[in-house]
């Protein structure tokens, strides 16, 4: 038994020494001896590896490998692939025996990676072959891995000063640098873990972009999902140094995020975007925006609930704040369409906005270019539109016009845009418009109708023409249409027909009634009547003309308005006119006919005027420019008056001629009748004489017969 015990003790002692020797061998093994083996294996993949630094490793309590200063290049053309400054991979040894992978650390520092369009092409051949060989050697790998559960946990992942140089097809290079990235307690069991990220992005001819992100996420491969209670990222533009201005930055925050990629990509999150100064942000991006008000484009805030499900993107509960403007609403986008613009549905309610603040600084008219090249219409874009939009604006200021209660509903599909309504209140009136726009080849045709109610004419004309000589409220209906391929053609081809009524219109500074009476007096004085203007000179005239009601029919062609019908009542006078107004020059010309029409008497101010004028019209002419209207704008139309007088004189001459001719014809007829009567009497006497001669001859013949018979 002693020999057996000694043998057992000897074997145990040998085993202990063997284990100690093996451990000593492993612990003292120089891993750098593996460099040639690693280089050989990489060369099979056309990768040339250069180990400038050392490799090191530890076995217990964690299996760790560290590498420094490794350069990887393509073996054939010496193209850079990677430069690893330092890399650490550390995994706990004991959990491996229980099929659990617990990584203590996975880190990369001071490293660079190069990517060019041909990088994958250069490496794809051998890599693909190797992968295919590995898979073919173990055809059951996939089924085996599926049946064997391996738990993965990573205590720390870190990257510091890692840069990726990406070269595009145009040979320009973009640099993406991870200044710092850390994530702790990473797992794939759906438990959240923290992470932090700092990056620098340098794009060709673009400002540097710095990002700072932090938050918690949870990843679950078994359910193909990612969740996050909150993530916050700050993006600074144009900041090469972190200490530069914080105004040129954008803060993005997400909350209650769920991302699922089991089938289609599904996403739900609450998004918040803010910027302390949009102008500085755009300036950092080399975008200069000229605004009439340099104080705008400051604070920006956007909040929305975002849902992406079955390729349907929904932005609900949108809240937007820019300067003093607030907006709420929702937007839905159908991403299932592969071509053209995606169908969208927009519903927005905007509070107060001053559009003038955001428009460019007005250009001096004298120095501004007079002719600009026509802008082609975006026909292709219009053809791709599929949109339903409902937008309301509580109040807006546009070109110094205060507009309120703006509401519009628009539908667009397949080149047709239907503006179902466009309503607004301005100049104390209401405007309601509906229109249809249709594309045809490369042109656009627009037609529609606008109804105006109680529009304050004085406020309107003061704004557009600095003309304050008219007071009154207008109601009108306008039918309009235009077509063209450019913006200029749409303007040049614009045509509109309108009918308007103005219940009461006051026009200053001239008094049309006075002009009427003075014109009548002037005409009567020309005809020899004296003191015709006695009452006119004595009367105190108002410095305006009051017309009620006024009825107007006009058409617009290009920039010229042609008034086909204008009628109005001025006290007991009726006015009718036709004329033209040129918007481009402000020039107008309106011949006006004034008459008493069916009124019982003339105005009191010119009551001594002959009542014959009740059935006659007096011509006036209102002519000039909108910016120079005065008391002499409307005067008697002497040309037309002279033509009327000439026509009347000619009419009287013709009448006298006709009368003289009639009298002469009557006299001739009488003479003819008298001569005829005289001739008839002579004929009668002659006939009587003939009759007498005939009887005498007959008597003589009878006497001769008697005497003869008597013989």
XYZ file of C-alpha atoms in Angstrom:
711
model
C 0.000 0.000 0.000
C 2.888 2.349 0.698
C 4.078 2.129 -2.881
C 0.576 2.878 -4.046
C 0.390 5.899 -1.790
C 3.795 7.070 -2.943
C 2.774 6.563 -6.569
C -0.410 8.560 -6.058
C 1.497 11.318 -4.283
C 4.085 11.360 -7.059
C 1.380 11.634 -9.736
C -0.368 14.443 -7.854
C 2.927 16.229 -7.420
C 3.685 15.837 -11.118
C 0.201 17.158 -11.945
C 0.729 20.160 -9.712
C 4.100 20.850 -11.258
C 2.579 20.380 -14.724
C -0.181 22.886 -13.957
C 2.293 25.315 -12.439
C 4.574 24.843 -15.415
C 1.727 25.325 -17.890
C 0.577 28.434 -16.061
C 4.115 29.747 -15.975
C 4.454 29.008 -19.671
C 1.211 30.819 -20.519
C 1.923 33.721 -18.242
C 5.409 34.155 -19.575
C 4.465 33.603 -23.225
C 5.395 36.623 -25.365
C 2.305 37.286 -27.534
C 4.463 39.361 -29.866
C 5.605 36.045 -31.290
C 2.124 35.850 -32.849
C 2.731 38.953 -34.995
C 4.083 36.969 -37.990
C 1.113 34.579 -37.767
C -1.347 37.487 -37.674
C 0.436 39.179 -40.574
C 0.294 35.977 -42.622
C -3.430 35.550 -42.018
C -4.107 39.205 -42.912
C -2.049 38.936 -46.100
C -4.455 36.230 -47.257
C -7.059 39.007 -47.187
C -4.764 41.377 -49.143
C -4.103 43.365 -45.984
C -0.593 44.370 -45.031
C -0.087 44.797 -41.264
C 2.786 46.666 -39.648
C 3.240 46.280 -35.871
C 5.256 49.237 -34.599
C 4.108 48.838 -31.019
C 3.856 45.818 -28.729
C 1.103 43.301 -28.127
C 0.332 42.285 -24.538
C -2.159 40.050 -22.796
C -3.359 38.766 -19.432
C -5.187 35.533 -18.549
C -6.740 35.930 -15.117
C -9.039 37.221 -13.776
C -9.805 38.616 -17.238
C -8.566 37.556 -20.602
C -7.264 40.818 -21.999
C -5.407 41.732 -25.162
C -3.838 45.113 -25.781
C -2.397 46.389 -29.056
C -0.565 49.602 -29.922
C 0.588 51.260 -33.132
C -0.709 48.938 -35.813
C -0.883 50.117 -39.447
C -3.134 48.311 -41.913
C -2.814 48.890 -45.673
C -3.939 47.204 -48.828
C -1.213 44.762 -49.760
C -1.216 45.499 -53.507
C -1.507 49.293 -53.846
C -0.375 50.302 -50.332
C -3.681 52.169 -49.787
C -4.230 53.134 -46.135
C -6.955 51.185 -44.354
C -6.408 51.824 -40.642
C -3.952 53.164 -38.118
C -4.622 51.821 -34.612
C -2.986 53.870 -31.894
C -4.282 51.764 -29.034
C -6.873 48.994 -28.666
C -7.997 46.995 -25.636
C -10.223 43.912 -25.498
C -10.868 42.437 -22.072
C -13.310 39.611 -21.226
C -13.895 37.806 -17.897
C -12.606 34.245 -18.001
C -14.853 32.336 -15.621
C -18.252 33.386 -17.098
C -17.076 31.957 -20.444
C -17.363 28.467 -18.905
C -21.080 29.188 -18.375
C -21.550 30.407 -21.963
C -21.772 34.010 -20.761
C -19.664 36.697 -22.390
C -18.864 39.524 -20.012
C -16.615 42.097 -21.655
C -14.793 44.289 -19.180
C -13.592 46.751 -21.757
C -13.643 47.334 -25.485
C -11.777 50.496 -26.368
C -10.054 52.230 -29.264
C -7.892 55.351 -28.956
C -5.867 57.646 -31.215
C -6.842 55.736 -34.339
C -7.688 56.498 -37.954
C -9.716 54.641 -40.552
C -9.690 55.343 -44.298
C -12.539 54.549 -46.658
C -12.630 55.131 -50.411
C -15.101 54.037 -53.097
C -12.819 51.113 -54.039
C -12.077 49.918 -50.490
C -14.731 47.231 -50.315
C -14.039 46.207 -53.896
C -10.361 45.628 -53.083
C -11.161 43.529 -50.027
C -14.392 41.837 -51.109
C -12.870 38.962 -53.083
C -10.790 37.167 -50.444
C -13.046 38.178 -47.569
C -16.108 36.772 -49.291
C -14.259 33.575 -50.141
C -13.073 33.137 -46.572
C -16.541 33.691 -45.177
C -18.045 31.305 -47.680
C -15.449 28.668 -46.760
C -16.130 29.041 -43.069
C -19.861 28.714 -43.612
C -19.480 25.713 -45.917
C -17.290 23.926 -43.378
C -20.089 24.124 -40.821
C -23.444 24.003 -42.579
C -25.191 23.558 -39.289
C -23.617 26.625 -37.672
C -26.715 28.736 -38.082
C -29.030 26.138 -36.556
C -26.571 25.404 -33.769
C -26.120 29.072 -32.866
C -29.861 29.511 -32.878
C -30.298 26.642 -30.461
C -27.521 27.773 -28.120
C -28.188 30.920 -26.090
C -25.145 33.053 -25.334
C -25.580 35.993 -22.990
C -23.546 39.087 -23.821
C -22.738 41.896 -21.410
C -20.185 44.662 -21.931
C -19.155 46.688 -18.921
C -17.499 49.450 -20.941
C -17.084 50.522 -24.549
C -14.893 53.530 -25.203
C -13.481 55.402 -28.170
C -11.258 58.443 -27.960
C -9.847 60.507 -30.802
C -10.914 58.063 -33.515
C -11.203 59.563 -37.019
C -12.756 58.100 -40.146
C -11.558 59.638 -43.441
C -14.242 59.023 -46.081
C -13.450 59.828 -49.708
C -16.381 60.254 -52.071
C -16.784 59.645 -55.767
C -15.671 63.228 -56.439
C -12.371 62.591 -54.580
C -13.318 64.963 -51.762
C -12.678 63.706 -48.252
C -14.898 64.105 -45.200
C -13.552 63.559 -41.689
C -15.679 62.075 -38.908
C -13.938 62.200 -35.540
C -15.143 60.646 -32.297
C -13.542 62.778 -29.608
C -15.054 60.723 -26.843
C -17.514 57.862 -26.673
C -18.327 55.871 -23.567
C -21.062 53.405 -22.800
C -21.389 51.351 -19.607
C -23.199 48.158 -18.647
C -24.123 47.364 -22.232
C -26.406 44.376 -22.575
C -28.723 42.802 -25.108
C -31.462 41.885 -22.657
C -33.513 45.076 -22.935
C -32.046 46.749 -19.835
C -31.151 50.415 -20.267
C -27.557 51.591 -20.067
C -25.951 55.048 -20.252
C -23.840 56.417 -23.086
C -22.025 59.637 -23.952
C -20.727 60.771 -27.334
C -18.670 63.715 -28.560
C -17.863 63.991 -32.259
C -16.365 66.391 -34.785
C -17.539 66.287 -38.409
C -15.528 68.119 -41.076
C -17.140 68.094 -44.517
C -15.514 69.575 -47.637
C -16.069 73.347 -47.872
C -18.492 73.195 -44.941
C -18.197 74.490 -41.381
C -17.061 72.109 -38.683
C -19.881 70.382 -36.801
C -19.459 69.335 -33.186
C -21.960 67.070 -31.437
C -22.473 66.234 -27.774
C -24.932 63.451 -26.964
C -25.874 61.701 -23.722
C -28.682 59.514 -22.480
C -29.823 55.966 -21.801
C -30.887 53.285 -24.282
C -31.965 49.655 -24.125
C -31.426 47.105 -26.903
C -33.237 43.782 -27.246
C -32.275 41.678 -30.310
C -34.831 39.037 -29.325
C -37.641 41.529 -29.904
C -35.725 43.564 -32.536
C -36.265 46.732 -30.560
C -34.487 49.715 -29.071
C -35.971 51.921 -26.369
C -34.850 55.116 -24.725
C -36.379 57.119 -21.938
C -34.403 60.226 -22.930
C -31.576 61.227 -25.252
C -30.198 64.729 -25.622
C -27.820 65.953 -28.304
C -26.296 69.378 -28.795
C -24.977 70.243 -32.243
C -22.635 73.203 -32.671
C -21.913 74.524 -36.158
C -18.768 76.262 -37.290
C -17.051 75.715 -33.950
C -13.515 74.402 -34.341
C -13.071 74.865 -30.610
C -15.659 73.847 -28.045
C -15.240 77.154 -26.265
C -16.608 79.164 -29.203
C -20.034 80.847 -29.228
C -22.888 78.679 -28.030
C -25.443 80.632 -30.069
C -24.740 78.693 -33.275
C -26.090 75.467 -31.904
C -29.062 73.157 -32.076
C -30.330 71.047 -29.200
C -32.244 67.872 -30.017
C -34.002 65.884 -27.304
C -35.979 62.662 -27.649
C -38.111 61.031 -24.971
C -40.087 57.806 -24.664
C -38.519 56.425 -27.830
C -39.303 52.949 -29.154
C -37.688 51.639 -32.334
C -38.690 48.247 -33.742
C -37.185 46.664 -36.854
C -38.712 43.166 -36.757
C -40.550 43.781 -40.052
C -41.059 47.347 -41.235
C -39.276 50.075 -39.352
C -41.583 51.317 -36.580
C -40.782 54.325 -34.436
C -42.493 56.328 -31.718
C -40.819 59.239 -29.942
C -41.319 62.731 -28.610
C -38.955 65.144 -30.295
C -37.854 68.591 -29.110
C -35.574 70.889 -31.136
C -34.355 74.273 -29.964
C -31.833 76.920 -30.931
C -31.013 80.096 -28.989
C -30.273 82.063 -32.166
C -31.263 80.867 -35.626
C -29.437 83.736 -37.343
C -26.110 82.788 -35.741
C -26.820 79.156 -36.569
C -27.359 79.931 -40.253
C -24.383 82.285 -40.319
C -22.187 79.481 -38.984
C -23.410 77.394 -41.924
C -22.304 80.186 -44.313
C -25.928 81.125 -44.947
C -26.529 84.865 -44.784
C -30.185 85.899 -44.617
C -31.110 89.533 -45.192
C -34.203 90.460 -43.193
C -35.919 93.825 -42.934
C -35.834 93.467 -39.151
C -32.349 92.386 -38.009
C -33.711 91.413 -34.579
C -35.709 88.428 -35.833
C -34.571 84.802 -36.261
C -33.673 84.407 -32.625
C -35.110 81.698 -30.379
C -36.536 78.589 -32.081
C -38.409 75.746 -30.401
C -40.102 72.777 -32.049
C -41.903 69.990 -30.210
C -43.770 67.050 -31.715
C -44.894 63.485 -31.115
C -43.525 61.381 -33.967
C -44.880 58.021 -35.106
C -43.584 55.910 -37.989
C -45.650 52.797 -38.606
C -46.124 50.828 -41.816
C -44.330 53.603 -43.730
C -46.792 56.185 -42.447
C -45.041 59.107 -40.748
C -47.139 61.228 -38.386
C -46.036 64.391 -36.608
C -48.733 65.099 -34.023
C -49.087 67.805 -31.399
C -46.642 70.061 -33.223
C -45.755 73.162 -31.258
C -43.510 75.671 -32.992
C -42.156 78.915 -31.606
C -40.024 81.369 -33.590
C -39.519 84.854 -32.182
C -43.067 86.003 -31.333
C -44.811 83.555 -33.658
C -46.531 80.452 -32.304
C -47.944 77.558 -34.334
C -49.630 74.245 -33.585
C -50.850 71.391 -35.767
C -50.013 68.023 -37.259
C -48.443 66.627 -40.431
C -48.853 63.178 -41.957
C -46.608 61.770 -44.707
C -47.074 58.543 -46.668
C -43.587 57.118 -47.273
C -44.816 54.029 -49.125
C -44.684 55.842 -52.467
C -41.345 55.149 -54.123
C -41.460 57.848 -56.809
C -42.142 61.564 -56.695
C -43.057 63.528 -53.617
C -44.751 61.579 -50.822
C -48.450 62.329 -50.211
C -48.866 64.678 -47.270
C -51.652 66.052 -45.090
C -50.996 69.304 -43.236
C -53.075 70.988 -40.568
C -51.540 74.106 -39.023
C -52.842 76.945 -36.866
C -50.526 79.961 -36.688
C -50.943 82.852 -34.281
C -49.405 86.252 -34.985
C -46.691 86.693 -37.609
C -45.108 89.778 -39.095
C -43.995 88.618 -42.539
C -42.400 92.002 -43.254
C -39.809 91.347 -40.544
C -38.541 88.318 -42.476
C -38.625 89.831 -45.977
C -35.408 91.219 -47.504
C -34.545 94.862 -46.957
C -36.435 96.950 -49.548
C -34.309 97.916 -52.538
C -34.159 101.496 -53.749
C -36.374 101.668 -56.823
C -33.942 103.936 -58.640
C -31.006 101.571 -58.161
C -32.942 98.297 -58.499
C -32.674 96.465 -61.815
C -35.675 97.237 -63.981
C -35.812 93.973 -65.875
C -35.307 90.600 -64.269
C -35.231 87.295 -66.062
C -38.560 85.441 -65.936
C -38.588 82.527 -63.511
C -39.830 79.232 -64.983
C -42.720 77.710 -63.078
C -42.014 74.455 -61.159
C -44.352 72.388 -63.330
C -42.635 69.082 -62.539
C -42.927 69.764 -58.811
C -46.610 70.678 -59.139
C -47.270 67.455 -61.054
C -45.767 65.456 -58.186
C -47.765 67.168 -55.445
C -50.310 65.091 -53.560
C -51.343 67.252 -50.646
C -54.246 68.158 -48.427
C -53.524 71.290 -46.418
C -55.548 73.348 -43.990
C -53.771 76.432 -42.635
C -55.113 79.256 -40.495
C -53.340 82.434 -39.363
C -54.818 84.591 -36.634
C -53.085 87.765 -37.819
C -50.304 88.660 -40.232
C -48.583 91.760 -41.535
C -47.561 91.575 -45.191
C -46.208 94.622 -47.037
C -47.531 96.703 -44.105
C -51.031 95.306 -44.655
C -52.700 94.060 -41.489
C -54.506 90.829 -42.368
C -56.500 88.758 -39.890
C -58.540 85.552 -39.780
C -56.657 83.978 -42.673
C -57.956 80.504 -43.503
C -57.136 78.337 -46.485
C -57.882 74.811 -47.639
C -55.871 73.358 -50.527
C -55.930 70.020 -52.312
C -53.300 69.031 -54.876
C -53.072 65.899 -56.997
C -51.628 64.983 -60.404
C -50.986 68.554 -61.559
C -54.273 69.958 -60.262
C -54.337 72.402 -57.341
C -57.730 73.214 -55.902
C -57.789 76.186 -53.550
C -61.134 75.385 -51.979
C -61.058 78.527 -49.905
C -58.766 81.408 -49.109
C -60.466 83.782 -46.705
C -59.077 86.828 -44.944
C -60.036 90.122 -43.364
C -58.194 93.277 -44.373
C -58.930 96.986 -44.687
C -62.036 96.414 -42.532
C -63.482 94.106 -45.193
C -63.690 90.414 -45.998
C -62.165 88.615 -48.980
C -63.227 85.103 -50.003
C -61.399 83.374 -52.854
C -61.536 80.006 -54.546
C -59.343 79.019 -57.470
C -58.143 76.097 -59.554
C -54.683 75.662 -61.095
C -53.993 73.005 -63.734
C -50.805 72.069 -65.526
C -50.777 71.398 -69.245
C -47.455 70.209 -70.637
C -45.043 72.916 -69.462
C -47.613 75.633 -68.655
C -49.937 76.441 -65.785
C -53.494 77.775 -66.088
C -55.194 79.476 -63.129
C -58.811 80.586 -62.810
C -60.982 81.555 -59.896
C -63.346 83.973 -58.207
C -62.905 86.510 -55.424
C -65.730 88.108 -53.475
C -65.102 91.298 -51.509
C -67.402 92.599 -48.773
C -67.273 96.053 -47.160
C -63.696 96.843 -48.215
C -62.625 100.288 -46.953
C -61.554 102.076 -50.133
C -59.729 104.922 -48.404
C -57.493 102.585 -46.375
C -56.896 100.452 -49.452
C -55.929 103.349 -51.720
C -53.800 105.040 -49.053
C -51.754 101.862 -48.761
C -51.347 101.050 -52.443
C -51.268 104.534 -54.007
C -50.935 106.993 -51.105
C -54.306 108.289 -52.281
C -56.725 109.420 -49.573
C -59.315 111.317 -51.616
C -61.925 108.563 -51.604
C -64.096 107.331 -48.741
C -66.501 104.417 -48.936
C -66.936 100.671 -48.607
C -66.989 98.464 -51.691
C -68.613 95.137 -52.462
C -67.442 93.321 -55.561
C -67.138 90.015 -57.370
C -64.028 89.367 -59.469
C -63.605 86.563 -62.017
C -59.936 86.102 -62.920
C -57.760 83.859 -65.061
C -54.197 83.623 -66.324
C -51.779 81.135 -67.838
C -48.109 80.831 -68.730
C -44.835 79.029 -68.290
C -43.071 81.747 -66.240
C -43.992 84.134 -63.443
C -43.856 87.066 -65.885
C -46.274 85.386 -68.273
C -48.716 84.809 -65.431
C -48.615 88.547 -64.689
C -48.793 89.684 -68.315
C -51.635 87.294 -69.166
C -53.748 88.138 -66.132
C -57.307 89.093 -66.976
C -60.136 89.883 -64.590
C -63.727 91.022 -64.835
C -65.399 92.706 -61.897
C -68.740 94.097 -60.876
C -68.753 96.381 -57.861
C -71.245 98.401 -55.866
C -70.423 101.187 -53.431
C -73.472 102.263 -51.394
C -71.914 105.633 -50.550
C -68.764 107.181 -52.027
C -67.191 110.502 -51.057
C -64.639 111.875 -53.518
C -62.519 114.946 -52.704
C -61.269 117.646 -53.164
C -63.544 118.681 -56.050
C -67.313 119.012 -56.087
C -68.771 117.382 -59.165
C -72.142 119.050 -58.570
C -70.468 122.470 -58.771
C -68.665 121.445 -61.936
C -72.010 120.377 -63.374
C -73.773 123.636 -62.554
C -70.857 125.771 -63.761
C -70.766 123.849 -67.009
C -74.476 124.369 -67.553
C -74.130 128.076 -66.775
C -71.193 128.378 -69.153
C -73.214 126.768 -71.926
C -76.233 128.958 -71.301
C -74.070 132.075 -71.268
C -72.670 130.966 -74.619
C -76.254 130.856 -75.782
C -76.886 134.448 -74.650
C -78.536 133.944 -71.268
C -77.273 136.318 -68.554
C -76.821 135.758 -64.790
C -76.964 132.017 -65.299
C -74.247 131.500 -62.641
C -75.653 133.895 -60.014
C -76.678 131.174 -57.536
C -73.555 129.142 -58.265
C -71.178 131.911 -57.191
C -73.191 132.661 -54.042
C -73.367 129.079 -52.771
C -70.849 127.669 -50.218
C -69.742 124.450 -51.861
C -68.430 121.397 -49.985
C -64.917 120.312 -51.001
C -66.058 116.848 -51.971
C -68.531 114.956 -54.095
C -70.890 112.469 -52.520
C -72.114 109.682 -54.780
C -74.683 107.105 -53.755
C -74.931 104.466 -54.918
C -72.030 103.791 -57.313
C -72.145 100.832 -59.698
C -69.085 99.725 -61.610
C -68.244 97.127 -64.239
C -64.624 96.851 -65.327
C -62.038 94.473 -66.718
C -58.301 94.146 -66.171
C -55.979 93.184 -68.990
C -52.345 93.138 -67.971
C -51.804 96.402 -66.065
C -54.684 98.392 -67.555
C -58.189 98.632 -66.146
C -60.997 99.383 -68.582
C -64.181 100.640 -66.960
C -67.073 99.603 -69.174
C -69.836 100.904 -66.921
C -69.767 103.439 -64.102
C -72.942 105.006 -62.825
C -73.671 107.085 -59.731
C -76.173 109.539 -58.277
C -74.884 112.919 -57.065
C -77.637 114.685 -55.127
C -80.216 115.024 -57.970
C -77.664 114.399 -60.704
C -76.911 111.100 -62.345
C -73.396 110.301 -63.589
C -72.346 107.687 -66.120
C -68.791 107.018 -67.241
C -66.404 104.753 -69.089
C -62.655 104.946 -68.989
C -59.237 103.426 -68.327
C -56.781 103.205 -65.423
C -53.165 102.091 -65.854
C -51.772 100.529 -62.687
C -48.193 100.805 -63.891
C -48.254 104.596 -64.423
C -51.266 105.630 -62.329
C -52.716 107.468 -65.336
C -56.510 107.510 -65.743
C -59.067 109.027 -68.101
C -62.823 108.928 -67.432
C -65.277 110.852 -69.618
C -68.405 111.401 -67.486
C -71.940 112.243 -68.601
C -74.054 114.116 -66.039
C -77.800 114.471 -66.329
C -80.928 115.181 -64.268
C -82.439 112.029 -65.725
C -85.853 111.379 -64.203
C -85.516 113.687 -61.213
C -88.290 116.228 -60.823
C -86.088 119.294 -60.650
C -82.522 120.471 -60.864
C -80.279 120.850 -57.785
C -81.135 123.802 -55.599
C -77.737 125.315 -56.252
C -78.382 125.738 -59.968
C -82.181 125.929 -59.927
C -82.164 128.891 -62.283
C -80.758 126.711 -65.026
C -83.202 125.953 -67.806
C -85.132 122.754 -67.089
C -84.500 121.560 -70.614
C -81.233 120.073 -69.235
C -83.289 117.424 -67.455
C -83.412 115.562 -70.738
C -79.839 116.351 -71.763
C -76.409 115.065 -70.670
C -73.471 117.272 -69.795
C -70.009 115.935 -70.660
C -67.188 116.178 -68.085
C -63.699 114.697 -68.289
C -61.776 113.391 -65.228
C -58.180 112.913 -66.327
C -54.747 112.819 -64.714
C -52.693 110.654 -62.362
C -53.601 109.164 -59.019
C -50.808 111.016 -57.243
C -51.873 114.461 -58.503
C -55.681 114.614 -58.157
C -56.987 118.124 -57.367
C -59.963 120.400 -57.926
C -59.133 120.720 -61.628
C -59.015 116.982 -62.247
C -62.661 116.921 -63.402
C -63.604 119.760 -65.789
C -66.139 120.292 -68.585
C -65.121 118.222 -71.578
C -64.867 121.110 -74.039
C -64.042 118.839 -76.938
C -67.132 116.763 -76.443
C -69.208 119.877 -75.639
C -68.040 121.545 -78.868
C -68.882 118.382 -80.758
C -72.319 118.328 -79.135
C -72.894 122.046 -79.932
C -71.646 121.512 -83.469
C -73.944 118.560 -83.802
C -76.861 120.641 -82.501
C -76.059 123.540 -84.870
C -75.841 121.130 -87.756
C -79.090 119.604 -86.611
C -80.775 123.053 -86.567
C -79.372 123.946 -89.996
C -80.607 120.665 -91.357
C -83.932 121.275 -89.657
C -84.180 124.748 -91.240
C -83.280 123.285 -94.599
C -85.892 120.639 -94.240
C -88.452 123.237 -93.132
C -87.662 125.570 -96.041
C -87.821 122.678 -98.415
C -91.109 121.592 -96.952
C -92.522 125.136 -97.260
C -91.305 125.398 -100.865
C -92.750 122.016 -101.675
C -96.055 123.115 -100.152
C -96.052 126.362 -102.150
C -95.261 124.504 -105.316
C -98.046 122.099 -104.624
C -100.429 125.009 -104.101
C -99.293 126.680 -107.320
C -99.663 123.376 -109.069
C -103.164 123.057 -107.693
C -104.055 126.632 -108.650
C -102.705 126.273 -112.161
C -104.473 123.012 -112.497
C -107.734 124.628 -111.331
C -107.319 127.486 -113.788
C -106.571 125.068 -116.576
C -109.579 123.022 -115.692
C -111.843 126.117 -115.878
C -110.524 127.086 -119.300
C -110.991 123.573 -120.525
C -114.513 123.621 -119.211
C -115.247 126.938 -120.989
C -113.724 125.616 -124.146
C -115.797 122.522 -123.912
C -118.864 124.644 -123.373
C -117.986 126.704 -126.366
C -117.417 123.588 -128.350
C -120.665 122.287 -127.195
C -122.354 125.531 -128.233
C -120.659 125.497 -131.659
C -121.734 121.944 -132.165
C -125.353 122.756 -131.349
C -125.343 125.793 -133.671
C -124.030 123.694 -136.516
C -126.635 121.060 -135.888
C -129.350 123.786 -135.923
C -127.969 125.210 -139.147
C -128.005 121.787 -140.710
C -131.599 121.273 -139.638
C -132.644 124.679 -141.037
C -130.982 123.847 -144.283
C -132.886 120.659 -144.437
C -136.166 122.415 -143.789
C -135.505 125.057 -146.321
C -134.433 122.546 -148.839
C -137.449 120.391 -148.312
C -139.588 123.464 -148.629
C -138.329 124.161 -152.125
